[in-house]
mmCIF file of C-alpha atoms in Angstrom:
data_model
loop_
_atom_site.group_PDB
_atom_site.id
_atom_site.type_symbol
_atom_site.label_atom_id
_atom_site.label_comp_id
_atom_site.label_asym_id
_atom_site.label_seq_id
_atom_site.Cartn_x
_atom_site.Cartn_y
_atom_site.Cartn_z
ATOM 1 C CA UNK J 1146 -5.943 -3.230 94.315
ATOM 2 C CA UNK J 1147 -4.115 -0.313 92.229
ATOM 3 C CA UNK J 1148 -5.098 -2.655 89.004
ATOM 4 C CA UNK J 1149 -8.209 -3.026 90.333
ATOM 5 C CA UNK J 1150 -9.520 0.668 90.528
ATOM 6 C CA UNK J 1151 -7.426 1.509 87.217
ATOM 7 C CA UNK J 1152 -9.511 -1.264 85.326
ATOM 8 C CA UNK J 1153 -11.938 1.383 84.733
ATOM 9 C CA UNK J 1154 -9.398 3.563 82.687
ATOM 10 C CA UNK J 1155 -8.485 0.372 80.448
ATOM 11 C CA UNK J 1156 -10.676 2.190 77.306
ATOM 12 C CA UNK J 1157 -8.743 5.604 78.086
ATOM 13 C CA UNK J 1158 -5.412 3.897 78.730
ATOM 14 C CA UNK J 1159 -5.634 1.508 75.608
ATOM 15 C CA UNK J 1160 -6.735 4.660 73.385
ATOM 16 C CA UNK J 1161 -3.795 6.641 74.437
ATOM 17 C CA UNK J 1162 -1.674 4.271 73.580
ATOM 18 C CA UNK J 1163 -3.059 3.596 70.192
ATOM 19 C CA UNK J 1164 -2.989 6.836 69.678
ATOM 20 C CA UNK J 1165 0.887 6.827 69.505
ATOM 21 C CA UNK J 1166 1.042 4.146 66.962
ATOM 22 C CA UNK J 1167 -1.006 1.195 65.813
ATOM 23 C CA UNK J 1168 -0.276 -1.575 67.882
ATOM 24 C CA UNK J 1169 -1.823 -5.502 69.316
ATOM 25 C CA UNK J 1170 -2.472 -6.848 72.546
ATOM 26 C CA UNK J 1171 0.869 -8.445 73.546
ATOM 27 C CA UNK J 1172 2.895 -5.172 72.464
ATOM 28 C CA UNK J 1173 0.095 -3.171 73.984
ATOM 29 C CA UNK J 1174 0.856 -4.793 77.344
ATOM 30 C CA UNK J 1175 4.522 -4.833 76.979
ATOM 31 C CA UNK J 1176 4.136 -0.963 76.734
ATOM 32 C CA UNK J 1177 1.992 -0.433 79.819
ATOM 33 C CA UNK J 1178 3.986 -2.558 81.512
ATOM 34 C CA UNK J 1179 7.481 -0.891 80.557
ATOM 35 C CA UNK J 1180 5.801 2.791 81.368
ATOM 36 C CA UNK J 1181 4.477 1.727 84.727
ATOM 37 C CA UNK J 1182 7.719 -0.516 85.561
ATOM 38 C CA UNK J 1183 5.563 -3.577 85.889
ATOM 39 C CA UNK J 1184 2.870 -1.891 88.233
ATOM 40 C CA UNK J 1185 0.112 -1.966 85.573
ATOM 41 C CA UNK J 1186 -0.502 -5.032 83.324
ATOM 42 C CA UNK J 1187 -3.764 -6.253 81.977
ATOM 43 C CA UNK J 1188 -4.397 -10.143 81.425
ATOM 44 C CA UNK J 1189 -5.679 -11.145 78.198
ATOM 45 C CA UNK J 1190 -9.133 -11.369 79.273
ATOM 46 C CA UNK J 1191 -9.362 -7.724 80.254
ATOM 47 C CA UNK J 1192 -7.678 -6.797 76.874
ATOM 48 C CA UNK J 1193 -10.142 -8.672 75.063
ATOM 49 C CA UNK J 1194 -13.052 -7.031 76.326
ATOM 50 C CA UNK J 1195 -11.763 -3.857 76.015
ATOM 51 C CA UNK J 1196 -11.142 -4.345 72.543
ATOM 52 C CA UNK J 1197 -14.218 -5.340 72.067
ATOM 53 C CA UNK J 1198 -16.130 -2.712 73.736
ATOM 54 C CA UNK J 1199 -14.099 -0.070 72.008
ATOM 55 C CA UNK J 1200 -14.496 -1.756 68.370
ATOM 56 C CA UNK J 1201 -18.465 -1.907 68.781
ATOM 57 C CA UNK J 1202 -18.105 1.988 69.853
ATOM 58 C CA UNK J 1203 -16.436 2.400 66.802
ATOM 59 C CA UNK J 1204 -13.495 4.022 68.733
ATOM 60 C CA UNK J 1205 -10.930 1.429 67.171
ATOM 61 C CA UNK J 1206 -10.639 -0.821 64.198
ATOM 62 C CA UNK J 1207 -8.949 -3.699 63.590
ATOM 63 C CA UNK J 1208 -6.938 -5.237 60.675
ATOM 64 C CA UNK J 1209 -4.435 -7.823 60.205
ATOM 65 C CA UNK J 1210 -0.579 -7.340 59.418
ATOM 66 C CA UNK J 1211 2.664 -9.320 60.317
ATOM 67 C CA UNK J 1212 3.943 -8.839 64.029
ATOM 68 C CA UNK J 1213 6.925 -9.893 65.445
ATOM 69 C CA UNK J 1214 8.048 -13.634 64.298
ATOM 70 C CA UNK J 1215 6.720 -12.872 60.846
ATOM 71 C CA UNK J 1216 3.566 -14.022 62.461
ATOM 72 C CA UNK J 1217 0.024 -12.512 60.965
ATOM 73 C CA UNK J 1218 -1.285 -9.938 63.860
ATOM 74 C CA UNK J 1219 -4.557 -8.353 64.771
ATOM 75 C CA UNK J 1220 -3.777 -4.756 65.079
ATOM 76 C CA UNK J 1221 -5.594 -2.299 66.094
ATOM 77 C CA UNK J 1222 -5.934 1.367 65.046
ATOM 78 C CA UNK J 1223 -7.739 4.419 66.393
ATOM 79 C CA UNK J 1224 -10.928 6.224 64.788
ATOM 80 C CA UNK J 1225 -11.521 10.173 64.614
ATOM 81 C CA UNK J 1226 -14.712 8.939 66.875
ATOM 82 C CA UNK J 1227 -12.019 7.373 69.498
ATOM 83 C CA UNK J 1228 -9.715 10.045 69.740
ATOM 84 C CA UNK J 1229 -12.736 12.340 70.895
ATOM 85 C CA UNK J 1230 -13.751 9.700 72.910
ATOM 86 C CA UNK J 1231 -10.323 10.032 74.496
ATOM 87 C CA UNK J 1232 -10.338 13.502 74.342
ATOM 88 C CA UNK J 1233 -13.437 13.496 76.680
ATOM 89 C CA UNK J 1234 -11.700 10.673 78.763
ATOM 90 C CA UNK J 1235 -9.204 12.828 79.633
ATOM 91 C CA UNK J 1236 -11.256 16.203 80.339
ATOM 92 C CA UNK J 1237 -13.257 13.808 82.819
ATOM 93 C CA UNK J 1238 -10.227 12.114 84.170
ATOM 94 C CA UNK J 1239 -8.870 15.881 85.430
ATOM 95 C CA UNK J 1240 -11.968 16.632 86.916
ATOM 96 C CA UNK J 1241 -12.479 13.514 88.726
ATOM 97 C CA UNK J 1242 -8.730 13.791 89.777
ATOM 98 C CA UNK J 1243 -9.657 17.584 91.325
ATOM 99 C CA UNK J 1244 -12.382 16.215 92.913
ATOM 100 C CA UNK J 1245 -10.672 13.128 94.314
ATOM 101 C CA UNK J 1246 -7.791 15.123 95.604
ATOM 102 C CA UNK J 1247 -10.677 17.744 97.683
ATOM 103 C CA UNK J 1248 -11.476 14.697 99.571
ATOM 104 C CA UNK J 1249 -8.219 12.118 99.632
ATOM 105 C CA UNK J 1250 -5.247 14.355 100.174
ATOM 106 C CA UNK J 1251 -3.071 12.216 102.892
ATOM 107 C CA UNK J 1252 -2.574 15.406 104.477
ATOM 108 C CA UNK J 1253 -5.758 15.684 106.052
ATOM 109 C CA UNK J 1254 -5.982 12.238 108.012
ATOM 110 C CA UNK J 1255 -5.902 12.962 111.704
ATOM 111 C CA UNK X 120 4.877 -25.987 75.299
ATOM 112 C CA UNK X 121 2.726 -23.766 72.807
ATOM 113 C CA UNK X 122 0.527 -27.065 71.963
ATOM 114 C CA UNK X 123 0.359 -26.934 76.042
ATOM 115 C CA UNK X 124 -0.734 -23.425 76.173
ATOM 116 C CA UNK X 125 -3.314 -24.022 73.296
ATOM 117 C CA UNK X 126 -4.773 -26.768 75.119
ATOM 118 C CA UNK X 127 -5.093 -24.549 77.910
ATOM 119 C CA UNK X 128 -7.026 -21.930 76.289
ATOM 120 C CA UNK X 129 -9.257 -24.593 74.938
ATOM 121 C CA UNK X 130 -10.177 -25.838 78.299
ATOM 122 C CA UNK X 131 -10.896 -22.227 79.613
ATOM 123 C CA UNK X 132 -13.287 -22.241 76.614
ATOM 124 C CA UNK X 133 -14.707 -25.708 76.987
ATOM 125 C CA UNK X 134 -17.962 -24.298 77.847
ATOM 126 C CA UNK X 135 -18.125 -21.423 75.837
ATOM 127 C CA UNK X 136 -20.208 -22.256 72.127
ATOM 128 C CA UNK X 137 -18.234 -22.417 69.509
ATOM 129 C CA UNK X 138 -18.254 -19.193 67.181
ATOM 130 C CA UNK X 139 -16.207 -16.965 64.896
ATOM 131 C CA UNK X 140 -15.660 -14.537 67.443
ATOM 132 C CA UNK X 141 -14.746 -17.127 69.837
ATOM 133 C CA UNK X 142 -12.026 -18.562 67.525
ATOM 134 C CA UNK X 143 -10.806 -15.146 67.024
ATOM 135 C CA UNK X 144 -10.428 -14.927 70.746
ATOM 136 C CA UNK X 145 -8.619 -18.056 71.250
ATOM 137 C CA UNK X 146 -6.128 -17.326 68.424
ATOM 138 C CA UNK X 147 -5.667 -13.578 69.740
ATOM 139 C CA UNK X 148 -4.795 -14.845 73.242
ATOM 140 C CA UNK X 149 -2.555 -17.680 72.108
ATOM 141 C CA UNK X 150 -0.675 -15.653 70.082
ATOM 142 C CA UNK X 151 0.022 -13.002 73.042
ATOM 143 C CA UNK X 152 0.246 -15.614 75.394
ATOM 144 C CA UNK X 153 3.083 -17.621 73.098
ATOM 145 C CA UNK X 154 4.953 -14.106 72.859
ATOM 146 C CA UNK X 155 4.657 -13.917 76.647
ATOM 147 C CA UNK X 156 6.665 -17.511 77.049
ATOM 148 C CA UNK X 157 9.090 -16.575 74.590
ATOM 149 C CA UNK X 158 9.679 -13.196 76.570
ATOM 150 C CA UNK X 159 10.113 -15.181 79.487
ATOM 151 C CA UNK X 160 12.404 -17.942 78.158
ATOM 152 C CA UNK X 161 14.650 -15.012 76.861
ATOM 153 C CA UNK X 162 15.032 -14.023 80.162
ATOM 154 C CA UNK X 163 16.269 -16.663 81.209
ATOM 155 C CA UNK X 164 13.129 -18.685 83.348
ATOM 156 C CA UNK X 165 12.949 -22.507 83.092
ATOM 157 C CA UNK X 166 10.181 -23.644 80.614
ATOM 158 C CA UNK X 167 7.705 -24.802 82.834
ATOM 159 C CA UNK X 168 8.323 -22.057 84.718
ATOM 160 C CA UNK X 169 7.485 -19.435 81.974
ATOM 161 C CA UNK X 170 4.698 -21.366 80.711
ATOM 162 C CA UNK X 171 2.819 -20.823 84.722
ATOM 163 C CA UNK X 172 3.746 -17.327 84.265
ATOM 164 C CA UNK X 173 2.261 -16.760 80.916
ATOM 165 C CA UNK X 174 -0.855 -18.562 81.479
ATOM 166 C CA UNK X 175 -1.568 -16.484 84.398
ATOM 167 C CA UNK X 176 -1.520 -13.685 81.924
ATOM 168 C CA UNK X 177 -4.794 -15.391 80.670
ATOM 169 C CA UNK X 178 -7.435 -13.980 82.905
ATOM 170 C CA UNK X 179 -11.121 -14.663 83.125
ATOM 171 C CA UNK X 180 -12.903 -14.470 79.822
ATOM 172 C CA UNK X 181 -16.192 -16.156 81.448
ATOM 173 C CA UNK X 182 -17.403 -12.817 82.042
ATOM 174 C CA UNK X 183 -16.809 -11.468 78.305
ATOM 175 C CA UNK X 184 -18.816 -14.713 76.990
ATOM 176 C CA UNK X 185 -21.037 -14.848 80.143
ATOM 177 C CA UNK X 186 -19.999 -18.270 81.346
ATOM 178 C CA UNK X 187 -19.453 -19.387 84.833
ATOM 179 C CA UNK X 188 -16.452 -19.320 86.534
ATOM 180 C CA UNK X 189 -14.314 -22.635 87.828
ATOM 181 C CA UNK X 190 -13.992 -23.182 91.630
ATOM 182 C CA UNK X 191 -10.703 -24.802 92.427
ATOM 183 C CA UNK X 192 -9.488 -26.628 95.559
ATOM 184 C CA UNK X 193 -5.858 -26.751 97.267
ATOM 185 C CA UNK X 194 -5.067 -30.089 97.919
ATOM 186 C CA UNK X 195 -3.147 -33.072 96.549
ATOM 187 C CA UNK X 196 -3.778 -36.555 97.612
ATOM 188 C CA UNK X 197 -1.974 -39.610 96.454
ATOM 189 C CA UNK X 198 -3.266 -42.506 97.448
ATOM 190 C CA UNK X 199 -6.543 -43.199 95.735
ATOM 191 C CA UNK X 200 -5.580 -45.363 92.908
ATOM 192 C CA UNK X 201 -5.466 -48.191 95.237
ATOM 193 C CA UNK X 202 -8.491 -47.647 97.121
ATOM 194 C CA UNK X 203 -10.484 -47.526 93.376
ATOM 195 C CA UNK X 204 -8.920 -51.000 92.774
ATOM 196 C CA UNK X 205 -10.120 -52.328 96.485
ATOM 197 C CA UNK X 206 -13.343 -50.538 95.760
ATOM 198 C CA UNK X 207 -13.920 -52.227 92.488
ATOM 199 C CA UNK X 208 -12.579 -55.638 93.451
ATOM 200 C CA UNK X 209 -15.598 -55.410 96.514
ATOM 201 C CA UNK X 210 -18.020 -54.365 94.230
ATOM 202 C CA UNK X 211 -17.599 -57.123 91.959
ATOM 203 C CA UNK X 212 -17.428 -59.786 94.576
ATOM 204 C CA UNK X 213 -20.431 -58.509 96.471
ATOM 205 C CA UNK X 214 -22.535 -59.959 93.273
ATOM 206 C CA UNK X 215 -21.572 -63.693 93.568
ATOM 207 C CA UNK X 216 -21.677 -63.527 97.911
ATOM 208 C CA UNK X 217 -24.706 -61.514 98.021
ATOM 209 C CA UNK X 218 -26.933 -64.630 96.374
ATOM 210 C CA UNK X 219 -24.782 -66.673 99.120
ATOM 211 C CA UNK X 220 -24.852 -64.384 102.487
ATOM 212 C CA UNK X 221 -27.162 -61.149 102.247
ATOM 213 C CA UNK X 222 -25.629 -59.492 105.149
ATOM 214 C CA UNK X 223 -21.768 -60.480 104.092
ATOM 215 C CA UNK X 224 -22.944 -59.659 100.564
ATOM 216 C CA UNK X 225 -24.319 -56.336 101.387
ATOM 217 C CA UNK X 226 -21.231 -55.476 103.961
ATOM 218 C CA UNK X 227 -18.897 -55.841 100.738
ATOM 219 C CA UNK X 228 -21.479 -53.770 98.719
ATOM 220 C CA UNK X 229 -21.326 -51.173 100.906
ATOM 221 C CA UNK X 230 -17.427 -51.462 101.396
ATOM 222 C CA UNK X 231 -17.196 -50.969 97.294
ATOM 223 C CA UNK X 232 -19.423 -48.228 97.291
ATOM 224 C CA UNK X 233 -17.716 -46.162 100.075
ATOM 225 C CA UNK X 234 -14.438 -46.851 99.062
ATOM 226 C CA UNK X 235 -15.022 -45.606 95.735
ATOM 227 C CA UNK X 236 -16.940 -42.292 96.911
ATOM 228 C CA UNK X 237 -13.640 -41.445 98.798
ATOM 229 C CA UNK X 238 -11.499 -42.003 96.647
ATOM 230 C CA UNK X 239 -13.217 -40.165 93.547
ATOM 231 C CA UNK X 240 -13.914 -37.382 95.955
ATOM 232 C CA UNK X 241 -10.182 -36.954 96.756
ATOM 233 C CA UNK X 242 -9.536 -37.297 92.979
ATOM 234 C CA UNK X 243 -11.623 -34.540 91.698
ATOM 235 C CA UNK X 244 -10.086 -32.530 94.250
ATOM 236 C CA UNK X 245 -6.705 -33.702 93.135
ATOM 237 C CA UNK X 246 -7.367 -32.968 89.327
ATOM 238 C CA UNK X 247 -8.492 -29.305 90.416
ATOM 239 C CA UNK X 248 -5.255 -29.041 92.349
ATOM 240 C CA UNK X 249 -3.482 -29.909 89.152
ATOM 241 C CA UNK X 250 -5.299 -27.334 87.145
ATOM 242 C CA UNK X 251 -5.242 -24.719 89.671
ATOM 243 C CA UNK X 252 -1.286 -24.838 90.335
ATOM 244 C CA UNK X 253 0.401 -26.912 87.482
ATOM 245 C CA UNK X 254 -2.119 -25.573 84.827
ATOM 246 C CA UNK X 255 -2.018 -28.910 83.272
ATOM 247 C CA UNK X 256 -5.033 -29.610 81.392
ATOM 248 C CA UNK X 257 -3.645 -33.202 80.004
ATOM 249 C CA UNK X 258 -3.236 -34.049 84.031
ATOM 250 C CA UNK X 259 -6.614 -32.876 85.216
ATOM 251 C CA UNK X 260 -8.370 -34.669 82.519
ATOM 252 C CA UNK X 261 -6.425 -37.725 83.177
ATOM 253 C CA UNK X 262 -7.445 -37.966 87.101
ATOM 254 C CA UNK X 263 -11.308 -37.252 85.845
ATOM 255 C CA UNK X 264 -11.084 -39.685 83.322
ATOM 256 C CA UNK X 265 -9.642 -42.078 85.823
ATOM 257 C CA UNK X 266 -12.130 -41.339 87.939
ATOM 258 C CA UNK X 267 -14.838 -41.971 85.648
ATOM 259 C CA UNK X 268 -13.875 -44.921 84.256
ATOM 260 C CA UNK X 269 -13.711 -47.005 87.597
ATOM 261 C CA UNK X 270 -17.449 -45.099 87.983
ATOM 262 C CA UNK X 271 -18.311 -46.824 84.772
ATOM 263 C CA UNK X 272 -16.941 -50.311 85.627
ATOM 264 C CA UNK X 273 -18.757 -50.301 89.125
ATOM 265 C CA UNK X 274 -21.988 -49.592 87.779
ATOM 266 C CA UNK X 275 -23.458 -53.123 86.678
ATOM 267 C CA UNK X 276 -21.806 -55.018 90.381
ATOM 268 C CA UNK X 277 -23.753 -52.105 92.158
ATOM 269 C CA UNK X 278 -27.023 -52.389 90.260
ATOM 270 C CA UNK X 279 -26.996 -55.974 90.248
ATOM 271 C CA UNK X 280 -26.083 -56.440 94.139
ATOM 272 C CA UNK X 281 -28.167 -53.263 95.386
ATOM 273 C CA UNK X 282 -31.223 -54.643 93.133
ATOM 274 C CA UNK X 283 -30.854 -58.264 94.718
ATOM 275 C CA UNK X 284 -30.571 -56.834 98.060
ATOM 276 C CA UNK X 285 -33.814 -54.744 97.892
ATOM 277 C CA UNK X 286 -35.909 -57.582 96.580
ATOM 278 C CA UNK X 287 -34.550 -59.968 99.292
ATOM 279 C CA UNK X 288 -35.244 -57.618 101.792
ATOM 280 C CA UNK X 289 -38.758 -57.022 100.563
ATOM 281 C CA UNK X 290 -39.674 -60.657 99.884
ATOM 282 C CA UNK X 291 -38.338 -61.511 103.715
ATOM 283 C CA UNK X 292 -40.605 -59.141 105.019
ATOM 284 C CA UNK X 293 -43.561 -60.830 102.940
ATOM 285 C CA UNK X 294 -42.573 -64.242 104.052
ATOM 286 C CA UNK X 295 -42.416 -63.183 107.760
ATOM 287 C CA UNK X 296 -46.388 -61.919 107.352
ATOM 288 C CA UNK X 297 -46.855 -65.117 105.690
ATOM 289 C CA UNK X 298 -45.782 -66.906 108.268
ATOM 290 C CA UNK X 299 -47.790 -65.245 110.776
ATOM 291 C CA UNK X 300 -50.929 -66.197 108.850
ATOM 292 C CA UNK X 301 -49.848 -69.674 108.502
ATOM 293 C CA UNK X 302 -50.263 -69.381 112.451
ATOM 294 C CA UNK X 303 -53.661 -68.515 112.501
ATOM 295 C CA UNK X 304 -54.208 -70.719 109.696
ATOM 296 C CA UNK X 305 -57.537 -70.497 107.893
ATOM 297 C CA UNK X 306 -56.004 -71.482 104.513
ATOM 298 C CA UNK X 307 -54.003 -74.486 105.819
ATOM 299 C CA UNK X 308 -50.570 -73.294 104.015
ATOM 300 C CA UNK X 309 -47.718 -75.599 103.808
ATOM 301 C CA UNK X 310 -44.308 -75.011 104.189
ATOM 302 C CA UNK X 311 -44.006 -76.016 100.305
ATOM 303 C CA UNK X 312 -46.349 -72.928 99.789
ATOM 304 C CA UNK X 313 -44.044 -70.863 101.534
ATOM 305 C CA UNK X 314 -41.229 -71.355 99.840
ATOM 306 C CA UNK X 315 -42.410 -71.490 96.673
ATOM 307 C CA UNK X 316 -44.012 -67.842 97.491
ATOM 308 C CA UNK X 317 -40.468 -67.159 98.748
ATOM 309 C CA UNK X 318 -38.631 -68.142 95.686
ATOM 310 C CA UNK X 319 -41.140 -66.383 93.258
ATOM 311 C CA UNK X 320 -41.653 -63.161 94.970
ATOM 312 C CA UNK X 321 -38.041 -63.023 95.337
ATOM 313 C CA UNK X 322 -37.500 -63.534 91.413
ATOM 314 C CA UNK X 323 -40.397 -61.033 90.521
ATOM 315 C CA UNK X 324 -39.391 -58.416 92.779
ATOM 316 C CA UNK X 325 -35.541 -58.545 91.628
ATOM 317 C CA UNK X 326 -36.994 -57.943 88.302
ATOM 318 C CA UNK X 327 -39.090 -54.840 88.808
ATOM 319 C CA UNK X 328 -36.749 -53.532 91.083
ATOM 320 C CA UNK X 329 -33.814 -54.317 89.093
ATOM 321 C CA UNK X 330 -35.651 -52.237 86.016
ATOM 322 C CA UNK X 331 -36.654 -49.507 88.587
ATOM 323 C CA UNK X 332 -32.934 -49.268 89.638
ATOM 324 C CA UNK X 333 -31.395 -49.597 86.053
ATOM 325 C CA UNK X 334 -33.735 -46.298 85.316
ATOM 326 C CA UNK X 335 -32.449 -44.918 88.347
ATOM 327 C CA UNK X 336 -28.970 -45.540 87.446
ATOM 328 C CA UNK X 337 -29.306 -44.384 84.024
ATOM 329 C CA UNK X 338 -30.511 -41.021 85.315
ATOM 330 C CA UNK X 339 -27.703 -40.614 87.680
ATOM 331 C CA UNK X 340 -25.394 -41.859 85.014
ATOM 332 C CA UNK X 341 -26.538 -39.079 82.729
ATOM 333 C CA UNK X 342 -26.093 -36.558 85.335
ATOM 334 C CA UNK X 343 -22.342 -37.872 86.235
ATOM 335 C CA UNK X 344 -21.814 -37.797 82.191
ATOM 336 C CA UNK X 345 -22.839 -34.455 81.874
ATOM 337 C CA UNK X 346 -20.328 -33.310 84.863
ATOM 338 C CA UNK X 347 -17.778 -35.252 83.578
ATOM 339 C CA UNK X 348 -17.993 -33.530 80.104
ATOM 340 C CA UNK X 349 -18.290 -30.129 81.574
ATOM 341 C CA UNK X 350 -15.506 -30.013 83.908
ATOM 342 C CA UNK X 351 -13.077 -31.816 81.734
ATOM 343 C CA UNK X 352 -14.749 -30.743 77.985
ATOM 344 C CA UNK X 353 -13.809 -33.941 76.800
ATOM 345 C CA UNK X 354 -16.754 -36.194 74.996
ATOM 346 C CA UNK X 355 -16.988 -39.757 76.746
ATOM 347 C CA UNK X 356 -16.822 -42.650 74.120
ATOM 348 C CA UNK X 357 -18.532 -45.159 76.588
#
């Protein structure tokens, strides 16, 4: 359920991590799992769809580089357009959080 | 095990037209799942369990490429191979027996067909079970290949026996009508005429019905073959 709710934020989560360093699917997922204590992990299909969408919108670019085990991997890097979009997404998230907190505070439940 | 991962990914993409983009997606998924598998092994997980856990991270690519998802079942029956053999033997025996006794022959034919369809139904369910729970594409395809193979062997006996059955049923009806005419007899038809009429009508109808059934069965065969290819991603050599 939580994973489903967070799926809408997959673009922002991936962009945020790529803003810290270039990476590829497996490493990104490992980082997400580590930071969320395994509460969130994207499937390969979700990752692929997210990368595809972000690349089409020119928020990220891909290139090939050696990854772990000396295997060539498809790395992703964030673009300036991606950073601008991420910044906008963070602002939107704060607004959404404020709105939701008005209606969904647990203490208000009778 | 890496080969098994690759096979599973190929299977998941089997209905998606091949392209550079698809190849790239498959390679990326394969590399990521291989890393995931290795990580599970390093954590001390048993090889098959690590494979299943890694494959569970694949997700559904059909949305990305707008393809239909596979529905799966949860049964694991065991006894169908014997039924397949019994069904095939019945179907083959129905051919000579139906020439001697239509009733006994048709009962044997019915037994052959029913036995085959019951076993094929459970075989397909078992194949889906293997795919869903064991993520074993080879096992899944082997099950379906077995069922399809038996269907293929049954086709000719079914075609021959059912054509003959229909032909003799229609001839029998025609002969009865002819005998009724004889009793009212404006034309003085003899017994010899009835025998000749029965013989030629049976042969003629058998040929006609055989051709019609051949066309109908070819159509059904085409549908079954298409379903088989779609389910296995394999191309039949028959």
